[in-house]
Amino acid sequence: HLAERLQRLDEGTAYRISADTFALLVARRENEVFLGEVVLSKWLNQISASCDYQGKSIPCSLRAGYSCAGSNNRDKVALLLDEAEIALTEAKTCQHRSVVQYSGRVERSHQLRLSIGVHLPEALAAKEFFPVFQPQFSLSSGAVVGFEALCRWEHVELGFVSPQLFIHIAEQMSLLSSLDLQLLNQVVAAVNQMPAQKLELTLSVNASPSSIQDNRYIDRLLELSKQLPSWCGLEIELTENALISDDQSLKHSILRLQQQGVAIALDDFGSGYSNLSYLACFPFEKLKLDRCLISDLENNGRAADLVSGTIDLAHRLGLKVVAEGIENESQLNWLRSAGCDVGQGYLLSKPL
């Protein structure tokens, strides 16, 4: 389907590089400026419509990386392709950019990812990863109602490594389930060292797509949930990426968790496909609005309408709504007036 759509663009020559990667060679005249990001974003919009497969509509999430021929690489097609693939890798790790041009900065980022990939397995074996906890607050009362466990990594050579980077790389290396499991053990141990609380709080833990379908992870999670203090309820946060699979094992895992009293939340809503059908198909108790929606509230009327409508819909379905990434008072006041239930972000509290 995608190959046919690329051919219909009638822009340059399309080549298939691998199962899900295509190259597009576009000729330009001497001194002609190629507005890569503008042009490629337009092309992506044209070919990214959902694909029909065996009677089902499959959403397409497309990314593009490109490199322009210059005096140093004009006749080096292999080098141009390598540079475009490096830029594509960068685009895949950028949550809010679908098109990236190769540059010196992108090359440095690529070298950092390679270094992270080298050190990550040994860091996992040495248990260098550790949890921090970001409090979540009721927007009506201001009281702490829970906290989210977040993974951090401080490497002796690399320094602080962004979770957005190392989590993506761990997933590519099939190490994310092991990392999730290691962090889960550390989180429960840390919670058991906390002072007893008078009111029940919710502990939110992120589970990757690979973990939620791993029986070893589910078994251990249920075992550890019984070791939490009585004041602490466990909640698992799933992104839409974990729900794309139509595998029955996914639904079975979620059902097992729910039957054992583990709450399920849909995380990062608004950052990906935002498929509303997931809200009807899975037993979510909370909906977490992604920070990209919250950051646009003040300057984007459509984003504000979308957030307001999502809050209303979630409440009609009996779900609580959590807003991530609250960074200023105007965002906080807007969300409070819109009826958002819970908030977290640097304005309220940094991870502790």
Short mmCIF file of C-alpha atoms in Angstrom, two decimals, residues 1-26 40 43-48 62-64:
data_model
loop_
_atom_site.label_atom_id
_atom_site.label_comp_id
_atom_site.label_asym_id
_atom_site.label_seq_id
_atom_site.Cartn_x
_atom_site.Cartn_y
_atom_site.Cartn_z
CA HIS A 1 0.00 0.00 0.00
CA LEU A 2 2.69 2.51 0.98
CA ALA A 3 4.81 1.69 -2.08
CA GLU A 4 1.83 2.42 -4.33
CA ARG A 5 1.19 5.70 -2.55
CA LEU A 6 4.83 6.74 -2.96
CA GLN A 7 4.65 6.03 -6.68
CA ARG A 8 1.50 8.12 -6.99
CA LEU A 9 3.37 11.11 -5.56
CA ASP A 10 5.21 11.32 -8.90
CA GLU A 11 8.15 12.96 -7.11
CA GLY A 12 11.53 11.42 -7.88
CA THR A 13 12.23 7.69 -7.84
CA ALA A 14 11.10 5.44 -4.99
CA TYR A 15 13.11 2.43 -3.76
CA ARG A 16 12.26 -0.14 -1.13
CA ILE A 17 15.11 -0.49 1.38
CA SER A 18 13.55 -2.95 3.84
CA ALA A 19 10.13 -4.22 4.95
CA ASP A 20 9.03 -0.83 6.29
CA THR A 21 11.63 1.59 4.93
CA PHE A 22 11.61 3.35 1.56
CA ALA A 23 14.05 5.73 -0.12
CA LEU A 24 12.98 8.56 -2.41
CA LEU A 25 15.60 10.05 -4.74
CA VAL A 26 14.64 13.58 -5.79
CA LEU A 40 8.37 15.96 3.10
CA TRP A 43 4.20 14.13 1.26
CA LEU A 44 3.84 12.29 4.57
CA ASN A 45 0.37 13.77 5.03
CA GLN A 46 -0.58 12.55 1.57
CA ILE A 47 0.50 8.93 2.12
CA SER A 48 -0.12 8.41 5.85
CA LEU A 62 5.35 7.69 9.23
CA ARG A 63 8.72 9.36 9.79
CA ALA A 64 11.23 10.74 7.30
#
